[in-house]
Short mmCIF file of C-alpha atoms and ligand atoms in Angstrom, two decimals:
data_model
loop_
_atom_site.label_atom_id
_atom_site.label_comp_id
_atom_site.label_asym_id
_atom_site.label_seq_id
_atom_site.Cartn_x
_atom_site.Cartn_y
_atom_site.Cartn_z
CA UNK A 1 18.23 74.48 80.80
CA UNK A 2 21.27 74.12 83.08
CA UNK A 3 21.65 77.08 85.42
CA UNK A 4 23.37 75.35 88.35
CA UNK A 5 26.14 72.74 88.39
CA UNK A 6 25.06 69.79 86.26
CA UNK A 7 23.70 66.78 88.02
CA UNK A 8 25.74 63.57 88.09
CA UNK A 9 24.55 60.67 85.97
CA UNK A 10 23.09 57.67 87.73
CA UNK A 11 25.22 54.58 87.17
CA UNK A 12 22.78 51.96 88.49
CA UNK A 13 19.18 52.08 87.32
CA UNK A 14 16.14 49.89 87.98
CA UNK A 15 13.22 49.78 85.54
CA UNK A 16 9.96 48.35 86.91
CA UNK A 17 7.53 46.64 84.52
CA UNK A 18 7.40 43.86 82.00
CA UNK A 19 6.18 45.22 78.67
CA UNK A 20 7.63 46.61 75.48
CA UNK A 21 7.66 50.04 77.07
CA UNK A 22 9.91 48.89 79.90
CA UNK A 23 12.32 47.10 77.58
CA UNK A 24 12.59 50.29 75.54
CA UNK A 25 13.20 52.32 78.70
CA UNK A 26 15.86 49.87 79.90
CA UNK A 27 17.54 49.92 76.48
CA UNK A 28 17.56 53.72 76.29
CA UNK A 29 18.74 54.16 79.87
CA UNK A 30 21.56 51.67 79.33
CA UNK A 31 22.70 53.78 76.37
CA UNK A 32 22.65 56.90 78.51
CA UNK A 33 25.84 58.59 79.55
CA UNK A 34 27.25 57.24 82.81
CA UNK A 35 24.85 54.30 83.18
CA UNK A 36 26.74 51.08 83.85
CA UNK A 37 24.04 48.63 84.72
CA UNK A 38 20.27 48.43 84.35
CA UNK A 39 18.04 46.00 86.20
CA UNK A 40 14.54 45.26 84.99
CA UNK A 41 11.82 43.73 87.15
CA UNK A 42 10.12 41.58 86.08
CA UNK A 43 10.91 42.21 82.40
CA UNK A 44 9.90 39.58 79.85
CA UNK A 45 11.30 37.03 77.40
CA UNK A 46 13.53 39.61 75.74
CA UNK A 47 14.88 41.51 78.74
CA UNK A 48 17.85 39.28 79.50
CA UNK A 49 19.12 39.83 75.96
CA UNK A 50 19.29 43.60 76.30
CA UNK A 51 22.96 44.43 76.59
CA UNK A 52 23.95 45.59 80.06
CA UNK A 53 20.59 44.62 81.55
CA UNK A 54 19.91 42.11 84.26
CA UNK A 55 16.47 40.71 84.83
CA UNK A 56 14.98 40.30 88.31
CA UNK A 57 12.06 37.91 88.83
CA UNK A 58 10.11 40.36 90.97
CA UNK A 59 6.52 41.23 90.08
CA UNK A 60 5.76 44.94 89.76
CA UNK A 61 3.26 44.58 92.63
CA UNK A 62 5.79 43.26 95.16
CA UNK A 63 6.85 46.47 96.89
CA UNK A 64 8.84 44.73 99.62
CA UNK A 65 10.96 42.79 97.16
CA UNK A 66 11.48 45.84 94.92
CA UNK A 67 12.64 47.89 97.89
CA UNK A 68 15.01 45.10 98.88
CA UNK A 69 16.35 44.99 95.28
CA UNK A 70 16.99 48.76 95.37
CA UNK A 71 18.99 48.29 98.54
CA UNK A 72 20.96 45.24 97.50
CA UNK A 73 21.88 46.66 94.08
CA UNK A 74 22.50 50.20 95.37
CA UNK A 75 20.08 51.62 92.79
CA UNK A 76 20.47 55.34 92.08
CA UNK A 77 17.38 55.81 89.93
CA UNK A 78 14.15 53.82 89.71
CA UNK A 79 11.93 54.30 86.66
CA UNK A 80 8.43 52.86 87.06
CA UNK A 81 6.81 51.98 83.72
CA UNK A 82 3.18 50.93 84.30
CA UNK A 83 0.31 52.74 86.02
CA UNK A 84 -0.78 49.97 88.40
CA UNK A 85 2.28 50.04 90.69
CA UNK A 86 2.23 53.85 90.64
CA UNK A 87 -1.43 53.95 91.66
CA UNK A 88 -0.60 51.39 94.36
CA UNK A 89 2.00 53.73 95.87
CA UNK A 90 5.26 52.07 94.80
CA UNK A 91 6.95 55.43 94.17
CA UNK A 92 5.89 56.68 97.62
CA UNK A 93 7.26 53.59 99.29
CA UNK A 94 10.65 53.73 97.55
CA UNK A 95 10.97 57.50 98.05
CA UNK A 96 10.27 57.14 101.76
CA UNK A 97 13.20 54.74 101.88
CA UNK A 98 15.40 57.38 100.25
CA UNK A 99 15.47 56.23 96.60
CA UNK A 100 15.12 58.57 93.63
CA UNK A 101 12.04 57.51 91.67
CA UNK A 102 10.82 58.69 88.29
CA UNK A 103 7.06 58.23 88.55
CA UNK A 104 4.37 59.99 90.59
CA UNK A 105 3.12 58.90 94.00
CA UNK A 106 -0.36 57.44 94.45
CA UNK A 107 -1.77 60.96 94.82
CA UNK A 108 -0.48 62.10 91.40
CA UNK A 109 -1.33 58.78 89.76
CA UNK A 110 -5.02 59.65 90.25
CA UNK A 111 -4.59 61.65 87.09
CA UNK A 112 -4.95 58.28 85.38
CA UNK A 113 -6.50 56.12 88.10
CA UNK A 114 -9.65 58.23 88.49
CA UNK A 115 -11.38 59.82 85.52
CA UNK A 116 -13.62 61.83 87.86
CA UNK A 117 -10.63 63.21 89.74
CA UNK A 118 -8.79 64.04 86.52
CA UNK A 119 -11.82 65.78 85.00
CA UNK A 120 -12.36 67.87 88.13
CA UNK A 121 -8.71 68.88 88.06
CA UNK A 122 -8.95 69.85 84.38
CA UNK A 123 -12.00 72.00 85.00
CA UNK A 124 -10.28 73.67 87.97
CA UNK A 125 -7.16 74.31 85.88
CA UNK A 126 -9.09 75.60 82.86
CA UNK A 127 -7.62 72.85 80.67
CA UNK A 128 -9.59 72.33 77.44
CA UNK A 129 -11.52 69.06 77.64
CA UNK A 130 -14.97 67.82 76.61
CA UNK A 131 -17.92 68.71 78.86
CA UNK A 132 -18.65 66.01 81.41
CA UNK A 133 -21.12 64.68 83.98
CA UNK A 134 -19.77 62.53 86.83
CA UNK A 135 -22.09 59.87 88.25
CA UNK A 136 -21.80 57.54 91.23
CA UNK A 137 -24.90 55.44 90.70
CA UNK A 138 -26.72 53.81 87.85
CA UNK A 139 -29.76 56.07 88.38
CA UNK A 140 -27.68 59.24 88.42
CA UNK A 141 -25.86 58.22 85.24
CA UNK A 142 -29.04 57.28 83.38
CA UNK A 143 -30.72 60.51 84.47
CA UNK A 144 -27.77 62.59 83.24
CA UNK A 145 -27.86 60.76 79.91
CA UNK A 146 -31.61 61.29 79.48
CA UNK A 147 -31.23 64.97 80.39
CA UNK A 148 -28.71 65.38 77.57
CA UNK A 149 -30.84 63.34 75.21
CA UNK A 150 -27.93 62.35 72.94
CA UNK A 151 -25.33 59.59 72.91
CA UNK A 152 -22.41 60.43 75.20
CA UNK A 153 -19.04 58.82 75.77
CA UNK A 154 -19.19 56.53 78.82
CA UNK A 155 -16.01 56.16 80.88
CA UNK A 156 -15.67 53.88 83.87
CA UNK A 157 -13.74 55.43 86.73
CA UNK A 158 -10.62 53.59 87.81
CA UNK A 159 -7.88 51.73 85.97
CA UNK A 160 -9.55 49.70 83.25
CA UNK A 161 -6.53 48.71 81.14
CA UNK A 162 -7.92 50.59 78.15
CA UNK A 163 -11.26 48.77 78.29
CA UNK A 164 -13.39 51.22 80.23
CA UNK A 165 -14.48 53.59 77.46
CA UNK A 166 -17.50 53.35 75.15
CA UNK A 167 -17.90 55.96 72.43
CA UNK A 168 -21.64 55.42 72.05
CA UNK A 169 -23.29 55.91 68.65
CA UNK A 170 -26.80 55.84 70.10
CA UNK A 171 -28.62 56.50 73.37
CA UNK A 172 -29.29 52.78 73.56
CA UNK A 173 -25.59 51.96 73.36
CA UNK A 174 -24.79 54.57 76.01
CA UNK A 175 -27.46 53.12 78.33
CA UNK A 176 -26.08 49.63 77.83
CA UNK A 177 -22.55 50.82 78.65
CA UNK A 178 -23.82 52.42 81.87
CA UNK A 179 -25.69 49.26 82.86
CA UNK A 180 -22.61 47.19 82.17
CA UNK A 181 -20.40 49.33 84.39
CA UNK A 182 -22.78 49.13 87.36
CA UNK A 183 -23.43 45.42 86.84
CA UNK A 184 -19.84 44.55 86.04
CA UNK A 185 -16.63 44.02 87.92
CA UNK A 186 -16.80 47.42 89.60
CA UNK A 187 -20.22 46.49 91.05
CA UNK A 188 -22.64 48.85 92.74
CA UNK A 189 -19.67 50.86 94.05
CA UNK A 190 -18.77 51.80 90.50
CA UNK A 191 -18.54 55.36 89.31
CA UNK A 192 -18.19 56.87 85.88
CA UNK A 193 -17.94 59.96 83.79
CA UNK A 194 -20.24 60.78 80.89
CA UNK A 195 -18.56 62.94 78.34
CA UNK A 196 -19.46 65.02 75.34
CA UNK A 197 -18.23 63.42 72.15
CA UNK A 198 -15.46 65.34 70.33
CA UNK A 199 -13.99 64.84 66.86
CA UNK A 200 -10.52 65.08 65.43
CA UNK A 201 -7.19 63.26 65.09
CA UNK A 202 -5.55 62.03 68.28
CA UNK A 203 -2.00 62.67 69.38
CA UNK A 204 0.01 61.81 72.49
CA UNK A 205 2.19 64.38 74.23
CA UNK A 206 4.60 63.51 77.04
CA UNK A 207 5.93 65.96 79.60
CA UNK A 208 8.82 64.87 81.82
CA UNK A 209 8.41 66.86 85.00
CA UNK A 210 10.17 67.38 88.31
CA UNK A 211 7.03 68.77 89.92
CA UNK A 212 7.77 72.35 88.83
CA UNK A 213 9.51 72.38 85.48
CA UNK A 214 8.99 70.22 82.42
CA UNK A 215 10.58 68.99 79.20
CA UNK A 216 8.32 67.90 76.34
CA UNK A 217 9.06 64.96 74.05
CA UNK A 218 8.14 65.02 70.36
CA UNK A 219 4.44 64.29 69.86
CA UNK A 220 3.58 60.73 68.83
CA UNK A 221 0.58 59.20 67.16
CA UNK A 222 -0.71 55.82 68.24
CA UNK A 223 -3.05 53.51 66.26
CA UNK A 224 -5.66 52.22 68.68
CA UNK A 225 -7.83 50.05 66.43
CA UNK A 226 -6.91 46.47 65.57
CA UNK A 227 -7.86 46.74 61.90
CA UNK A 228 -6.34 48.45 58.90
CA UNK A 229 -8.03 51.73 58.03
CA UNK A 230 -8.56 52.27 61.79
CA UNK A 231 -11.41 49.80 62.04
CA UNK A 232 -12.48 47.19 64.58
CA UNK A 233 -12.11 47.13 68.34
CA UNK A 234 -9.74 49.26 70.38
CA UNK A 235 -6.42 47.79 71.48
CA UNK A 236 -3.56 49.00 73.65
CA UNK A 237 -1.99 50.35 70.44
CA UNK A 238 -0.93 48.61 67.23
CA UNK A 239 1.84 50.97 66.17
CA UNK A 240 2.99 54.54 66.37
CA UNK A 241 5.19 57.15 64.79
CA UNK A 242 6.97 60.29 65.94
CA UNK A 243 7.36 63.20 65.62
CA UNK A 244 3.72 63.47 64.57
CA UNK A 245 3.46 66.39 62.12
CA UNK A 246 -0.09 66.94 63.41
CA UNK A 247 1.47 69.10 66.10
CA UNK A 248 4.23 71.41 64.91
CA UNK A 249 6.44 73.39 67.29
CA UNK A 250 3.79 76.09 67.72
CA UNK A 251 1.09 73.47 68.35
CA UNK A 252 3.27 71.75 70.94
CA UNK A 253 3.90 75.08 72.65
CA UNK A 254 0.14 75.68 72.75
CA UNK A 255 -0.30 72.29 74.43
CA UNK A 256 2.36 73.21 76.96
CA UNK A 257 0.67 76.50 77.80
CA UNK A 258 -2.98 75.43 77.67
CA UNK A 259 -2.74 71.88 78.98
CA UNK A 260 0.48 70.82 80.68
CA UNK A 261 1.55 73.89 82.64
CA UNK A 262 -1.95 74.52 84.10
CA UNK A 263 -2.26 70.82 84.98
CA UNK A 264 1.05 70.84 86.82
CA UNK A 265 0.03 74.01 88.65
CA UNK A 266 -3.29 72.47 89.67
CA UNK A 267 -1.44 69.39 90.95
CA UNK A 268 0.84 71.64 92.99
CA UNK A 269 -2.18 73.55 94.31
CA UNK A 270 -3.42 70.21 95.67
CA UNK A 271 -0.10 69.68 97.39
CA UNK A 272 1.07 67.06 94.89
CA UNK A 273 4.74 66.98 93.99
CA UNK A 274 4.42 65.14 90.66
CA UNK A 275 7.72 63.68 89.48
CA UNK A 276 7.41 61.60 86.37
CA UNK A 277 5.59 61.70 83.05
CA UNK A 278 2.34 63.44 82.35
CA UNK A 279 0.93 61.80 79.24
CA UNK A 280 -1.74 63.94 77.62
CA UNK A 281 -3.95 62.04 75.18
CA UNK A 282 -5.25 64.84 73.00
CA UNK A 283 -7.84 65.25 70.33
CA UNK A 284 -7.12 68.05 67.89
CA UNK A 285 -10.58 69.51 67.46
CA UNK A 286 -11.68 72.41 65.29
CA UNK A 287 -11.47 74.53 68.46
CA UNK A 288 -7.94 73.43 69.34
CA UNK A 289 -6.46 70.63 71.44
CA UNK A 290 -8.79 68.93 73.91
CA UNK A 291 -7.69 66.41 76.55
CA UNK A 292 -9.23 62.96 76.08
CA UNK A 293 -7.35 61.47 78.98
CA UNK A 294 -4.29 61.85 81.16
CA UNK A 295 -2.00 58.98 82.02
CA UNK A 296 0.67 58.93 84.69
CA UNK A 297 3.20 56.95 82.61
CA UNK A 298 4.64 56.66 79.11
CA UNK A 299 2.37 55.39 76.36
CA UNK A 300 2.95 51.96 74.91
CA UNK A 301 3.87 51.78 71.96
CA UNK A 302 4.69 55.52 71.97
CA UNK A 303 7.57 54.88 74.38
CA UNK A 304 9.19 52.29 72.10
CA UNK A 305 8.84 54.79 69.26
CA UNK A 306 10.31 57.75 71.12
CA UNK A 307 13.18 56.19 73.09
CA UNK A 308 15.46 55.66 70.06
CA UNK A 309 15.20 59.39 69.27
CA UNK A 310 16.37 60.52 72.71
CA UNK A 311 19.95 61.46 73.48
CA UNK A 312 22.42 60.12 76.06
CA UNK A 313 21.25 62.71 78.60
CA UNK A 314 18.07 60.70 79.26
CA UNK A 315 19.17 59.09 82.53
CA UNK A 316 20.34 62.44 83.89
CA UNK A 317 17.09 64.10 82.90
CA UNK A 318 14.98 61.40 84.54
CA UNK A 319 17.14 61.54 87.68
CA UNK A 320 16.72 65.33 87.72
CA UNK A 321 12.94 64.91 87.50
CA UNK A 322 13.03 62.30 90.26
CA UNK A 323 14.94 64.62 92.57
CA UNK A 324 13.14 67.87 91.74
CA UNK A 325 16.12 69.47 90.00
CA UNK A 326 15.32 69.64 86.33
CA UNK A 327 17.09 73.01 86.12
CA UNK A 328 20.34 71.14 86.73
CA UNK A 329 19.86 68.63 83.92
CA UNK A 330 21.53 68.97 80.54
CA UNK A 331 19.18 69.67 77.63
CA UNK A 332 17.72 66.43 76.30
CA UNK A 333 18.89 66.06 72.72
CA UNK A 334 16.46 64.64 70.21
CA UNK A 335 17.60 63.06 66.93
CA UNK A 336 16.09 64.87 63.94
CA UNK A 337 14.77 61.59 62.52
CA UNK A 338 11.45 59.92 61.90
CA UNK A 339 10.71 56.93 64.12
CA UNK A 340 8.26 54.19 63.16
CA UNK A 341 6.91 51.39 65.35
CA UNK A 342 4.83 48.39 64.32
CA UNK A 343 3.35 45.98 66.88
CA UNK A 344 3.19 42.26 66.18
CA UNK A 345 0.23 40.95 68.16
CA UNK A 346 -1.01 37.47 68.95
CA UNK A 347 -3.77 35.91 66.92
CA UNK A 348 -7.13 36.84 68.47
CA UNK A 349 -5.95 40.09 70.05
CA UNK A 350 -7.67 42.14 71.54
CA UNK A 351 -9.99 39.22 72.35
CA UNK A 352 -8.97 35.74 73.46
CA UNK A 353 -5.40 35.25 72.35
CA UNK A 354 -3.29 32.36 71.21
CA UNK A 355 -0.09 32.06 73.27
CA UNK A 356 2.89 29.83 73.92
CA UNK A 357 4.19 30.09 70.35
CA UNK A 358 7.98 30.18 69.94
CA UNK A 359 9.41 33.47 68.69
CA UNK A 360 11.54 32.62 65.69
CA UNK A 361 14.08 34.51 63.62
CA UNK A 362 16.24 37.50 64.42
CA UNK A 363 16.53 41.01 63.10
CA UNK A 364 19.83 41.78 61.35
CA UNK A 365 21.87 44.19 63.43
CA UNK A 366 21.22 47.79 62.42
CA UNK A 367 21.70 50.77 64.75
CA UNK A 368 18.48 52.24 63.40
CA UNK A 369 16.31 49.19 64.04
CA UNK A 370 15.16 47.89 67.42
CA UNK A 371 13.16 44.79 68.31
CA UNK A 372 11.56 45.16 71.73
CA UNK A 373 9.81 42.21 73.31
CA UNK A 374 6.41 42.91 74.89
CA UNK A 375 4.18 39.88 75.62
CA UNK A 376 6.87 37.19 75.67
CA UNK A 377 8.35 34.93 78.32
CA UNK A 378 11.22 32.53 78.53
CA UNK A 379 10.33 28.93 79.27
CA UNK A 380 12.32 26.65 81.57
CA UNK A 381 13.93 25.11 78.46
CA UNK A 382 15.23 28.56 77.46
CA UNK A 383 12.82 29.02 74.56
CA UNK A 384 11.18 32.39 74.19
CA UNK A 385 7.43 32.15 73.54
CA UNK A 386 4.51 34.52 73.12
CA UNK A 387 2.60 35.19 76.32
CA UNK A 388 0.52 38.31 75.78
CA UNK A 389 -1.65 40.24 73.34
CA UNK A 390 1.02 42.54 72.01
CA UNK A 391 4.03 40.30 71.49
CA UNK A 392 6.77 42.34 69.79
CA UNK A 393 7.42 45.98 68.90
CA UNK A 394 9.59 46.60 65.85
CA UNK A 395 10.95 50.12 65.64
CA UNK A 396 13.07 51.87 63.00
CA UNK A 397 14.40 55.36 62.34
CA UNK A 398 15.23 57.12 59.10
CA UNK A 399 15.25 60.55 57.49
CA UNK A 400 11.70 60.14 56.20
CA UNK A 401 8.63 58.26 57.43
CA UNK A 402 8.54 56.26 54.20
CA UNK A 403 12.07 55.00 54.80
CA UNK A 404 11.47 54.43 58.52
CA UNK A 405 8.37 52.31 57.90
CA UNK A 406 10.09 50.43 55.09
CA UNK A 407 12.84 49.53 57.56
CA UNK A 408 10.42 48.58 60.32
CA UNK A 409 8.30 46.37 58.05
CA UNK A 410 11.46 44.85 56.57
CA UNK A 411 12.67 43.92 60.06
CA UNK A 412 9.27 42.53 60.96
CA UNK A 413 9.58 40.05 58.09
CA UNK A 414 12.66 38.60 59.75
CA UNK A 415 10.78 37.45 62.85
CA UNK A 416 7.88 35.08 63.15
CA UNK A 417 5.54 33.30 65.52
CA UNK A 418 2.43 31.29 64.77
CA UNK A 419 -0.60 33.55 64.30
CA UNK A 420 1.44 36.77 64.06
CA UNK A 421 -0.97 39.66 63.48
CA UNK A 422 -0.05 43.21 62.51
CA UNK A 423 -1.37 46.19 60.62
CA UNK A 424 0.34 46.97 57.33
CA UNK A 425 -0.91 50.53 57.31
CA UNK A 426 0.74 51.95 60.44
CA UNK A 427 1.75 55.51 59.64
CA UNK A 428 -0.71 55.78 56.72
CA UNK A 429 -1.19 59.39 57.80
CA UNK A 430 2.43 60.24 56.93
CA UNK A 431 3.37 57.71 54.26
CA UNK A 432 3.16 58.33 50.56
CA UNK A 433 2.16 54.76 49.72
P1 AMP B 501 -9.26 56.18 76.54
O1 AMP B 501 -9.39 54.79 77.09
O2 AMP B 501 -9.63 57.25 77.50
O3 AMP B 501 -7.95 56.36 75.83
O4 AMP B 501 -10.32 56.28 75.37
C1 AMP B 501 -10.29 55.36 74.32
C2 AMP B 501 -10.64 56.05 73.05
O5 AMP B 501 -11.99 56.51 73.10
C3 AMP B 501 -9.82 57.28 72.75
O6 AMP B 501 -8.61 57.00 72.17
C4 AMP B 501 -10.75 58.02 71.79
O7 AMP B 501 -10.61 57.51 70.49
C5 AMP B 501 -12.12 57.67 72.30
N1 AMP B 501 -12.65 58.77 73.11
C6 AMP B 501 -12.44 59.01 74.42
N2 AMP B 501 -13.08 60.13 74.81
C7 AMP B 501 -13.70 60.62 73.73
C8 AMP B 501 -14.53 61.76 73.48
N3 AMP B 501 -14.85 62.63 74.44
N4 AMP B 501 -15.00 61.94 72.23
C9 AMP B 501 -14.71 61.06 71.24
N5 AMP B 501 -13.94 59.97 71.41
C10 AMP B 501 -13.44 59.75 72.63
N1 LIG B 502 -0.81 53.81 73.68
C1 LIG B 502 -1.84 54.12 74.59
C2 LIG B 502 -1.51 53.96 75.99
O1 LIG B 502 -0.41 53.65 76.35
O2 LIG B 502 -2.38 54.19 76.82
#
């Protein structure tokens, strides 16, 4: 898409966040053309081992220290991974100080941070999404539910770390979910959205945008449930694959035209200069794609799955988004391969987890296999131990999904920690066995 002189590559990049997604971003940015050094704050037990990456012990919430790190390391591009620091205004703060940041300001992050706000924007933009009823009190919510007289999806407003949604099977269950939101940690100030239930496979689409223009990544499919056969409670995501054949080139174009472009326009109409990722969580219904949710960041584990497919132009493209000049970025090349990601979780996940178990083994070097640490930390004695629900992400690429998953599962066998839990059927939608 280059029409003007191409943009220079950033040489010094900071990635903010400490999950598998951020390690994958740091790894991909370090491989990008022109990048000499990547810092990651705070990173996790695996970050220091990423070649060309230096870990900074700064929490993602410490805006003062992150700003100071940008100054002292002369950072040319900051990529913010998680939603919480974006919603808290980290991108605004760093931009005000003159740094180029990939990630929206607090205004744009409302796309994820407030379901009511996002739904209103979708309606305004004519974006296909399930019918909804916002409510700001228990009484209002219960009345809306009774008026509909059928089980609805109940979504708490605000960042809920993937735990704010109940797809109710009965009116009783929907009522209970409403009561829980107004009695729970959001208290009487809580608000929610009731939503019509829709049916169909889910797919994640990511648009990298500079506020005006956008580049789409290949669609990815996540696996939200903990159990094989897509059963059991929801998780942050137990594995993914890309490109998801559910959306072919024409389908992706339809999503661009019906969902992403109108959303970006509606953001602009509100005076929001959105520079970062728009993550559309879509359901492919009989009537076409319908937005389940928007997020203001990359998906995890979709990001780990996608990064190995992206070309060395990535850092330039993200810098171009951050500075509002996507027309000056080189085209982002995408390897014509299948990418497969399997998450190794801690025993007990997504409930109470076991942690502190040493991560053992190592994956044999293979340019088409990546092991990204997620919930791990390094102890004072140098040992790397599990410290979160999703512990490791194993990713592999090949010419077919069968071969990619075979590689990923083969690599997974080379690492171990006590209580390791993973699904053996990730990618069942695209595998022949
Ligand atoms: P979210 O936290 O918004 O990603 O929602 C969690 C999960 O709830 C989604 O991945 C869907 O499987 C399901 N879900 C959300 N909204 C709806 C809906 N309107 N109809 C059916 N399922 C939904
Ligand atoms: N993989 C789902 C998410 O990142 O929200």
